[in-house]
Coordinates of C-alpha atoms in Angstrom, one line a residue:
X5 CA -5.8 -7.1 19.8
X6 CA -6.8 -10.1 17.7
X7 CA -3.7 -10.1 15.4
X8 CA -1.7 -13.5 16.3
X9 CA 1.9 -12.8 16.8
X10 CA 2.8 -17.0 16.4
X11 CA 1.0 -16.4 13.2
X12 CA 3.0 -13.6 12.1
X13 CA 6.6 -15.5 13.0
X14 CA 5.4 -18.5 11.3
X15 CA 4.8 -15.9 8.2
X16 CA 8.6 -14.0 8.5
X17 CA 10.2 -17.5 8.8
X18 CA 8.1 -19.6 5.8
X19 CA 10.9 -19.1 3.5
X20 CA 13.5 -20.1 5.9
X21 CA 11.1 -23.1 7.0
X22 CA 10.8 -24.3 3.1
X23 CA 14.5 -24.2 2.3
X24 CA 15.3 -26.2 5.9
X25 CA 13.0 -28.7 4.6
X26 CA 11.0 -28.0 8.0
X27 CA 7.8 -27.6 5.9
X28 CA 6.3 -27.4 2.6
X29 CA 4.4 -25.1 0.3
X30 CA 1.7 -27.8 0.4
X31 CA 1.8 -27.4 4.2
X32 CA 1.9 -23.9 4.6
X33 CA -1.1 -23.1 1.6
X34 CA -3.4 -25.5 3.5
X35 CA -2.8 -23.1 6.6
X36 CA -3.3 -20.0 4.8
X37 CA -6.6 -21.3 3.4
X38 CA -7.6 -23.1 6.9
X39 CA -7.7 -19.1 7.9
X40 CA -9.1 -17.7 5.4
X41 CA -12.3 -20.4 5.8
X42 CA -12.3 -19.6 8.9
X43 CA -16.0 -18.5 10.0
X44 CA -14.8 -16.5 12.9
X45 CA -11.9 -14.9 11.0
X46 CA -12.5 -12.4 8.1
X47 CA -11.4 -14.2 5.0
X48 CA -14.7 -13.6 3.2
X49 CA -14.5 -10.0 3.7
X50 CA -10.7 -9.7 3.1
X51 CA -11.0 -11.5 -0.3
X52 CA -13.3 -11.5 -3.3
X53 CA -12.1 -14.4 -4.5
X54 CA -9.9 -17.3 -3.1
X55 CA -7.9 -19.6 -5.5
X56 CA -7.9 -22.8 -3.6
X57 CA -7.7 -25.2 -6.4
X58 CA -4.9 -23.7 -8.2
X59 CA -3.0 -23.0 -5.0
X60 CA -2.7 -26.2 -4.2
X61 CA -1.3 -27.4 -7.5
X62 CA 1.0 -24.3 -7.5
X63 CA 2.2 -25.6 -4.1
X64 CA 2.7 -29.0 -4.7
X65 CA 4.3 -27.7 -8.1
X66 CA 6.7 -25.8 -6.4
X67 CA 7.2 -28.5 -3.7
X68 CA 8.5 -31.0 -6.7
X69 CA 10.6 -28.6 -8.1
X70 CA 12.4 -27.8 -4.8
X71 CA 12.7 -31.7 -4.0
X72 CA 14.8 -31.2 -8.1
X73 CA 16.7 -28.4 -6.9
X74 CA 14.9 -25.3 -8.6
X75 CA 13.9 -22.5 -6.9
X76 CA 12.8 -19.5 -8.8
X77 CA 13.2 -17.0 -6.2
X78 CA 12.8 -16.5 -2.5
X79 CA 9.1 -16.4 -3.2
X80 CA 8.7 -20.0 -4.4
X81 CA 6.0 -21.9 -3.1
X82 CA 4.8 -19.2 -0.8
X83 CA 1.2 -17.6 -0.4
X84 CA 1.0 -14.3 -2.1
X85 CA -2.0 -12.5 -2.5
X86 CA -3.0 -9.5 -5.0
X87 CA -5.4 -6.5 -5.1
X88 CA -8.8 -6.7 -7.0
X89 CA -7.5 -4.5 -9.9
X90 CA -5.1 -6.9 -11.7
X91 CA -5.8 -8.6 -14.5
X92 CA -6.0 -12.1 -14.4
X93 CA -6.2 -14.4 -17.5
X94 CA -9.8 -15.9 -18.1
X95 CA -10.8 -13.2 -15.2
X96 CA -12.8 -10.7 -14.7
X97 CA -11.4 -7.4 -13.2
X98 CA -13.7 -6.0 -11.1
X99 CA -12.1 -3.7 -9.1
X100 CA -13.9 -3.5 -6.1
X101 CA -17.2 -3.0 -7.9
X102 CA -20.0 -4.3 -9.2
X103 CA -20.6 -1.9 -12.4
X104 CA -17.3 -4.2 -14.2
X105 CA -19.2 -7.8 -13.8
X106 CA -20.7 -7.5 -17.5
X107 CA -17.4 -6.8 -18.9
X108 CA -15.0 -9.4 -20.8
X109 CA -12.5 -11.8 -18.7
X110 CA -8.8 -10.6 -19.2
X111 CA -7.3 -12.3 -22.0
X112 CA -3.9 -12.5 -20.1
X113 CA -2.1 -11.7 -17.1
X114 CA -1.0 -8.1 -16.1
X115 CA 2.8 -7.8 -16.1
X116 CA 2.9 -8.2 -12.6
X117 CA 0.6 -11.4 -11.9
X118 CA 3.0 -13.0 -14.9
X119 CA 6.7 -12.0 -13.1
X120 CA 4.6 -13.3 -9.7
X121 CA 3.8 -16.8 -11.4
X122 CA 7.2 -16.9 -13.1
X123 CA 8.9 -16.1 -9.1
X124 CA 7.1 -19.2 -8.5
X125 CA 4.9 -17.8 -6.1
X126 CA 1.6 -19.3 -5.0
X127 CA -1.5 -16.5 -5.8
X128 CA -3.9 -17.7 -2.8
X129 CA -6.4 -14.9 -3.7
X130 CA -8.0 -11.7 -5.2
X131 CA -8.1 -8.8 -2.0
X132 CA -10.8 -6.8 -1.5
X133 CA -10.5 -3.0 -2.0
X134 CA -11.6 0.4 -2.1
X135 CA -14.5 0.3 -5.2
X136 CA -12.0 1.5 -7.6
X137 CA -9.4 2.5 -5.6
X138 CA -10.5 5.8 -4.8
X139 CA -10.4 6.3 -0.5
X140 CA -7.6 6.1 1.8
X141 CA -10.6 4.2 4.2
X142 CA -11.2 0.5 2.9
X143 CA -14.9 1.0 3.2
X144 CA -16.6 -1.3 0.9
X145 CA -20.8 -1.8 0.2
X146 CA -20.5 -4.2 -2.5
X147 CA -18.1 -6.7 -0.3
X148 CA -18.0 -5.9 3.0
X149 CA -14.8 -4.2 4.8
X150 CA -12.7 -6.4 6.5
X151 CA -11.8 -5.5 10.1
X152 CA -8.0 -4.1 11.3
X153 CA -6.3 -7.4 12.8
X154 CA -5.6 -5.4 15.9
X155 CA -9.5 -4.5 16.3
X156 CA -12.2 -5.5 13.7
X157 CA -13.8 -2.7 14.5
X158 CA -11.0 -0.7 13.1
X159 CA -11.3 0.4 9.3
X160 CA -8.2 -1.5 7.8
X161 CA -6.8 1.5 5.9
X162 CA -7.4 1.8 1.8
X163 CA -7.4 1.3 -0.8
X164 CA -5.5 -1.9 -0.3
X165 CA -7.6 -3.1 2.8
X166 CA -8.0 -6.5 2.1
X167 CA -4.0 -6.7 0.8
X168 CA -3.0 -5.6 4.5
X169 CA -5.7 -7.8 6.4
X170 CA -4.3 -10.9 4.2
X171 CA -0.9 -9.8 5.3
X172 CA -1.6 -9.0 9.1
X173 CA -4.0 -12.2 9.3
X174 CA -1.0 -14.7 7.9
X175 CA -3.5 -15.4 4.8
X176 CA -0.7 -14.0 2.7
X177 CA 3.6 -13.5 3.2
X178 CA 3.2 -10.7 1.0
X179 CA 0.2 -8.7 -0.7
X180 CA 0.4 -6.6 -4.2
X181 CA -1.5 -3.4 -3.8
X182 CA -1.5 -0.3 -5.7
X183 CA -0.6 3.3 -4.2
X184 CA -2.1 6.1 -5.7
X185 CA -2.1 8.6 -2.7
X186 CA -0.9 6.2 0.0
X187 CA -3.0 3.1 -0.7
X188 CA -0.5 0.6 0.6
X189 CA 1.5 2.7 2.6
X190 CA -2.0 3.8 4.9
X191 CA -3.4 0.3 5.2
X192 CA 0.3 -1.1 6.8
X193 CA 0.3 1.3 9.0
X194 CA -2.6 1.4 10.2
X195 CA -2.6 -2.9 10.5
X196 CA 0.9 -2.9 11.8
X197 CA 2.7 -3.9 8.7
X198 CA 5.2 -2.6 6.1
X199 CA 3.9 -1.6 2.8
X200 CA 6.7 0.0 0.1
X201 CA 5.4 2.7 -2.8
X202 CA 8.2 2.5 -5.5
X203 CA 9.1 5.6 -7.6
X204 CA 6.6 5.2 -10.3
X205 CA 7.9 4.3 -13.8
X206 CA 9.2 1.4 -12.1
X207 CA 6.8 -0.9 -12.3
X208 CA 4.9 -1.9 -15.2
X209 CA 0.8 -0.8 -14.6
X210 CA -0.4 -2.3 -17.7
X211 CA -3.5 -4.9 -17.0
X212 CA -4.2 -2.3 -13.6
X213 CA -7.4 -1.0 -13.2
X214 CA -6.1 2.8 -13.7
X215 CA -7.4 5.7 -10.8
X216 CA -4.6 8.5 -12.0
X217 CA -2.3 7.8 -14.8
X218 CA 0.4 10.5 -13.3
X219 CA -0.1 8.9 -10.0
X220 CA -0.8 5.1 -9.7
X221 CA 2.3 3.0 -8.0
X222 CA 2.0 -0.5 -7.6
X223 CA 3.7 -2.1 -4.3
X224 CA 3.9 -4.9 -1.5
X225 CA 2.9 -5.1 1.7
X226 CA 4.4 -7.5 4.1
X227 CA 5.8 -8.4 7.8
X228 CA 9.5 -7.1 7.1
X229 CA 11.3 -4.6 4.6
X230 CA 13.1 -8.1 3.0
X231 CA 9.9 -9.7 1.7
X232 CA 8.9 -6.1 0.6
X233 CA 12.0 -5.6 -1.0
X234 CA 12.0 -9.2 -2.8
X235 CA 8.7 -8.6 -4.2
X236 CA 9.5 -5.5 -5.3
X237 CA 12.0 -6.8 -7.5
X238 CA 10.3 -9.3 -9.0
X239 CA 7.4 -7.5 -9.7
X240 CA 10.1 -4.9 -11.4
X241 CA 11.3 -7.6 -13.3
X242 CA 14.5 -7.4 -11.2
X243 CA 16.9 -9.8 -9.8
X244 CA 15.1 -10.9 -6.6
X245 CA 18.0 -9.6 -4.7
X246 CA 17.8 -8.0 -1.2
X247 CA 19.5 -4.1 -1.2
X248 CA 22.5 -4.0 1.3
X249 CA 21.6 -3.1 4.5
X250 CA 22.4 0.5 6.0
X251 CA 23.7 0.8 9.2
X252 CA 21.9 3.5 10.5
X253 CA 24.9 5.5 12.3
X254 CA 26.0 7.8 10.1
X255 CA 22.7 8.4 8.5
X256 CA 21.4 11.8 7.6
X257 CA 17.6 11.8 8.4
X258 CA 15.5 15.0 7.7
X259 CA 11.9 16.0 9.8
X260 CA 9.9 18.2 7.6
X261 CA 8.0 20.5 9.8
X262 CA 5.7 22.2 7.8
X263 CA 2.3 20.6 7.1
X264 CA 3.0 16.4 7.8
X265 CA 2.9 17.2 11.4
X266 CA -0.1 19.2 11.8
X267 CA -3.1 17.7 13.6
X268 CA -1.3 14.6 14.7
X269 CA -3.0 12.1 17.3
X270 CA -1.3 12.4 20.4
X271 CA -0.3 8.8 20.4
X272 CA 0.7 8.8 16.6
X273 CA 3.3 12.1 18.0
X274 CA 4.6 9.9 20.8
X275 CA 5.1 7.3 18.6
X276 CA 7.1 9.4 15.7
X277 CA 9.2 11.2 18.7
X278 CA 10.5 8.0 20.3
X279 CA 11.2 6.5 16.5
X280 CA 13.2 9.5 15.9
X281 CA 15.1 9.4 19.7
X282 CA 15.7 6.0 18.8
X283 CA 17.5 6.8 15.4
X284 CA 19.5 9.4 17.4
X285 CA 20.7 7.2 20.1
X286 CA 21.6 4.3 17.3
X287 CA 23.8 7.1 15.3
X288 CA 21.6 9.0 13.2
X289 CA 21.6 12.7 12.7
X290 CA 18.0 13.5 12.3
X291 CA 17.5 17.2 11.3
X292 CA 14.1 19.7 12.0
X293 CA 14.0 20.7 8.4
X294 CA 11.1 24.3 7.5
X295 CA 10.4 22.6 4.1
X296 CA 7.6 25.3 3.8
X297 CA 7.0 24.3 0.2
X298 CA 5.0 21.3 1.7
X299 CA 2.3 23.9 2.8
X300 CA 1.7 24.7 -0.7
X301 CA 0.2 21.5 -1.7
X302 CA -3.7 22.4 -0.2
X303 CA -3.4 25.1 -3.2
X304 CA -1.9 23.6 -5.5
X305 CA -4.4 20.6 -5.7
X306 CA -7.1 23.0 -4.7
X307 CA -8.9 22.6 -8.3
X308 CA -9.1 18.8 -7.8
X309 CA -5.6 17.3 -8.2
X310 CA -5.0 14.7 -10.6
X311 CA -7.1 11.4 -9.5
X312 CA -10.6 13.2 -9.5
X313 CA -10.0 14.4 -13.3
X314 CA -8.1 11.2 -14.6
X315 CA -10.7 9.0 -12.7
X316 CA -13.2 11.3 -14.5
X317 CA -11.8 10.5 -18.0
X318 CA -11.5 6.9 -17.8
X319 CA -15.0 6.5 -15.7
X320 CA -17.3 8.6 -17.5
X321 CA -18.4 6.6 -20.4
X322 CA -19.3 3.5 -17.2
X323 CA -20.9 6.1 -15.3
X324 CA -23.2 7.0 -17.7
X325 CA -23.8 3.7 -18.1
X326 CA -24.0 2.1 -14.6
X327 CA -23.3 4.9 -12.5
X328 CA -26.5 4.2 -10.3
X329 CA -24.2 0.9 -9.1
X330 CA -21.2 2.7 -7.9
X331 CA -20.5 3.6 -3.7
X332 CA -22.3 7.0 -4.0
X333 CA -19.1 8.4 -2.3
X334 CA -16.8 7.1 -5.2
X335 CA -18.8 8.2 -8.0
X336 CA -19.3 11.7 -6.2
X337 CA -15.6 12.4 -6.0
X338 CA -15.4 11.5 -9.3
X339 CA -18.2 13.4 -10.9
X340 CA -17.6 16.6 -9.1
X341 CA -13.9 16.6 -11.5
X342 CA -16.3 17.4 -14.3
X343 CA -15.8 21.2 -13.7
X344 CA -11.9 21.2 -13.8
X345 CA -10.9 22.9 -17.1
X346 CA -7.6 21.8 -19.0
X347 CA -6.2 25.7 -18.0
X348 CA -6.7 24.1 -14.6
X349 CA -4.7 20.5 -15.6
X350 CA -1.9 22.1 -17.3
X351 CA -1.3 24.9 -14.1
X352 CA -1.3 21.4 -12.1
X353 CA 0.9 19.9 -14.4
X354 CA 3.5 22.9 -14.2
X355 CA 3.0 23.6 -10.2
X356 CA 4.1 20.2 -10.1
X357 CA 7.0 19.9 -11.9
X358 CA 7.9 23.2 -10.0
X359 CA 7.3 21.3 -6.5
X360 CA 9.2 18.8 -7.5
X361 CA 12.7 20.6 -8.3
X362 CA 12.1 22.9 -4.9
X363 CA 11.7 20.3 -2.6
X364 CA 14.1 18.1 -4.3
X365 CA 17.1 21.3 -3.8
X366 CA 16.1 21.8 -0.1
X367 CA 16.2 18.1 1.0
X368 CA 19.4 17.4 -1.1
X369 CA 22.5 16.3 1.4
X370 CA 20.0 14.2 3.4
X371 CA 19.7 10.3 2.7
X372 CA 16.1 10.3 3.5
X373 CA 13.4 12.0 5.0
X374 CA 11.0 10.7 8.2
X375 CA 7.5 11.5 9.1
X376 CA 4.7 9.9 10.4
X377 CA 2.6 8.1 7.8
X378 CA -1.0 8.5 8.9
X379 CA -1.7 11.4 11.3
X380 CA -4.2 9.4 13.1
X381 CA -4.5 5.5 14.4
X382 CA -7.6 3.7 12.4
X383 CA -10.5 5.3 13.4
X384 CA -13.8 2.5 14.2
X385 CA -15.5 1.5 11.0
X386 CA -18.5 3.4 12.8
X387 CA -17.0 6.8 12.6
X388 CA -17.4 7.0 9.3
X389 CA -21.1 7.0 8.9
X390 CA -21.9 10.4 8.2
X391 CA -20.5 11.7 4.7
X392 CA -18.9 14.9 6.6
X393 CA -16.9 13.3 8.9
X394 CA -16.3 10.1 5.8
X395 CA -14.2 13.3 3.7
X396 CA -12.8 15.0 6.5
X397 CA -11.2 11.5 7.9
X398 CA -10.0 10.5 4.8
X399 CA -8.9 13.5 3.8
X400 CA -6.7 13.2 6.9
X401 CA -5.7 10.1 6.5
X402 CA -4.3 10.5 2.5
X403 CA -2.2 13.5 3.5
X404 CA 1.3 12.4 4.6
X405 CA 0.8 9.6 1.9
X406 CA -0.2 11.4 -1.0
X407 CA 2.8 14.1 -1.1
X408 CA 4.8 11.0 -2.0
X409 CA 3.0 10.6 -5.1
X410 CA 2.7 14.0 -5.8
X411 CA 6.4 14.5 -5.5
X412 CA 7.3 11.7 -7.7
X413 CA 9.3 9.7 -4.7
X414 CA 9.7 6.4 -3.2
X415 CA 8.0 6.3 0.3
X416 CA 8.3 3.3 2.9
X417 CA 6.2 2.4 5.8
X418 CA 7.4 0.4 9.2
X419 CA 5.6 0.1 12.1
X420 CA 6.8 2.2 15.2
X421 CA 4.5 1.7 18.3
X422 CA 5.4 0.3 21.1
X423 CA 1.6 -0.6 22.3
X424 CA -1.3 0.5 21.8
X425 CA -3.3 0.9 18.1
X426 CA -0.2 0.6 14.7
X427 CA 1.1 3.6 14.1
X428 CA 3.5 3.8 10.9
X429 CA 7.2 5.7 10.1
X430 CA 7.1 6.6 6.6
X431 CA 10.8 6.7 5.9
X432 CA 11.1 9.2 2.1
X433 CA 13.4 8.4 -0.9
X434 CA 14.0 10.3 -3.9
X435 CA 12.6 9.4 -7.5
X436 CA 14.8 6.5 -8.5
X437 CA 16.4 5.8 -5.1
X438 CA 14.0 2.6 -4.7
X439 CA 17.4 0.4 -3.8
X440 CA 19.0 2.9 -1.5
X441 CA 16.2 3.6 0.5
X442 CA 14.9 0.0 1.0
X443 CA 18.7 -0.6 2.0
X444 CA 18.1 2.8 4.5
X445 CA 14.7 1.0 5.8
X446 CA 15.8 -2.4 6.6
X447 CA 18.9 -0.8 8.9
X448 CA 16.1 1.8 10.7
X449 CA 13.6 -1.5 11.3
X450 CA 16.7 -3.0 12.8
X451 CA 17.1 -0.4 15.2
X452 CA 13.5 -0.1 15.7
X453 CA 12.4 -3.4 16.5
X454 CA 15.7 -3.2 18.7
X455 CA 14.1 -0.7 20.7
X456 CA 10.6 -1.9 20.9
X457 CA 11.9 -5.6 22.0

């Protein structure tokens, strides 16, 4: 295991550390850029670009203002990093590919980047992704795929793979992915991190490089449900408050049994068992719940789903263009949407709407529901090779994650292994209960990290 566990306390405690006076922004941006230079490290994999310039007078900004007595939020003066899809003013938004670099720089910031800057946040760099977000893997040609901080031979989860490297490497406090069928949900747990998919409407995806218009989330990735929650906020446009915690006795915690826990590593089962013995013993009442609807979903989205045909609408004038330049395995999934017929969008449409109300009766009384996040640990880089086992892999890997989107809800990710590769919890909120369940998640990583110490 390469990930450095001084490195990661150093991370939790920087905004403790700046308002002691123990260190400064200045300080702790030199440090994230001394790793990211690194040679041995994987900074040049894990971002396409690295803001060094304007870090540093961000820091030292934030660093005067502090001395004055202003902090803009618990964010202030600390490294944040952000995925290869947001716009950036005087930027080009390339999106993990190389068929965007003849397009115009972005004339302003995305919402997001702007409420980041405004937080007083440092940006320390653009992550490296997915080509346009469209794998649960983090395989990338163009740039390279940075390595899981536990083993670089590990993919690092997508689409988001260079937002949870920053994270697990201490290059960032808190990364800004996007989540479109688990693509910051699956990279934390496979690094060993949190990662936090709101419920949609949310959170402004103006200036985002779109994948699925019904489906795109954008959310953070960090060391502990607090900075994920903080970030959340202010990338909400929220008070950069932290939800009450929830004691976790008490708590009514549902299982779904149906589909989310077939074909699960046997590691990844242990994992998930002891996480949900642990709950019990702390208080909980976790519940087996059928949830058969869940087994409908392979059906349902057996036309396509919604990200092949969106993708397909916003992609096909580029492809016909540039399409020679794309990852033949993005541009396939894509084109192969080109069949679905608007009969076949509308029944998706209306089966999901359905889905929606069904599950949302039969999980009603309980305050969340648990599975595990990815059904495997990350897989070597290697194993992917083939195209066969590239689809069946991934296809694996985006299942927990993407009923979430399809659903409409707000899903949360906390590691759960006690040794061994990351395994994740995904810990399940309903549409609008972002505040409630992030309250819910930072009681059960209590009681977690509890048992594991």
């Amino acid at each position: 295991m390469s990930t450095d566990n001084a490195v990661k306390r150093t991370v939790v405690d920087s905004a403790a550390d700046l308002a002691n006076g123990r260190t400064s922004s200045r300080e702790l941006i030199e440090a994230a850029l001394a790793r990211i230079a690194d040679p041995a490290g994987e900074g040049a994999r894990t971002f396409v670009k690295v803001y060094a310039d304007s870090a540093r007078a961000a820091a030292d900004a934030q660093d005067k203002l502090r001395q004055a007595g202003y902090v803009a939020s618990p964010l202030a003066g600390l490294p944040i990093s952000i995925k290869d899809l947001f716009d950036v003013a005087g930027e080009q938004t390339l999106a993990g590919s190389k068929a965007l670099n003849d397009m115009p720089p972005a004339e302003r910031d995305a919402p997001i980047v702007a409420r980041l800057r405004a937080a007083g946040a440092v940006l320390i760099g653009r992550t490296n992704m997915t080509e346009f977000a469209f794998s649960g893997v983090g395989i990338n040609p163009h740039y390279g795929t940075p390595g899981n901080p536990y083993d670089r031979r590990l993919i690092p989860g997508g689409s988001s793979s260079g937002a949870a490297v920053s994270v697990g490497d201490g290059n960032a406090v808190v990364a800004i992915g996007t989540d479109t069928g688990g693509s910051v949900r699956i990279p934390a747990a496979l690094c060993g991190i949190v990662g936090f998919k709101p419920t949609q409407k949310r959170i402004s995806r103006d200036g985002a490089t779109p994948l699925s218009a019904t489906l795109d989330s954008i959310g953070p990735l960090a060391n502990s449900v607090a900075f994920c929650a903080i970030a959340d906020a202010i990338i909400a446009g929220e008070p950069p408050l932290l939800p009450a915690l929830a004691p976790v006795e008490g708590l009514r915690l549902a299982v779904p049994q149906r589909y989310v826990l077939d074909e699960l590593a046997p590691e990844v089962a242990s994992a998930f068992a002891d996480a949900c013995t642990t709950l019990s013993r702390a208080g909980a009442r976790v519940t087996d719940l059928p949830l058969d609807e869940l087994g409908e979903l392979p059906a349902i989205n057996a036309a396509g789903g919604f990200a092949p045909i969106e993708a397909y609408a916003w992609h096909k004038p580029l492809l016909e263009r540039r399409g020679s330049e794309y990852d033949p395995r993005v541009s396939g999934r894509i084109e192969r949407a080109a069949g679905m017929t608007a009969v076949d969008y509308i029944r998706l449409r209306d089966a999901r709407t359905d889905l929606i109300a069904r599950v949302a009766a039969r999980a009603a009384g309980f305050d969340a529901l648990l599975m595990p996040t990815v059904a495997i640990t990350a897989p070597p880089i290697a194993a992917f090779d083939r195209d066969e086992d590239y689809r069946r892999l991934n296809a694996l890997i985006l299942r927990n994650t993407s009923v979430i989107n399809f659903l409409d809800g707000c899903a949360i990710t906390l590691p759960i292994q006690r040794e061994g590769l990351p395994v994740g919890l995904m810990i399940v909120g309903d549409h609008g209960a972002d505040h409630r369940l992030l309250g819910i998640a930072r009681g059960i990583e209590v009681a977690i990290n509890q048992a594991r110490s």
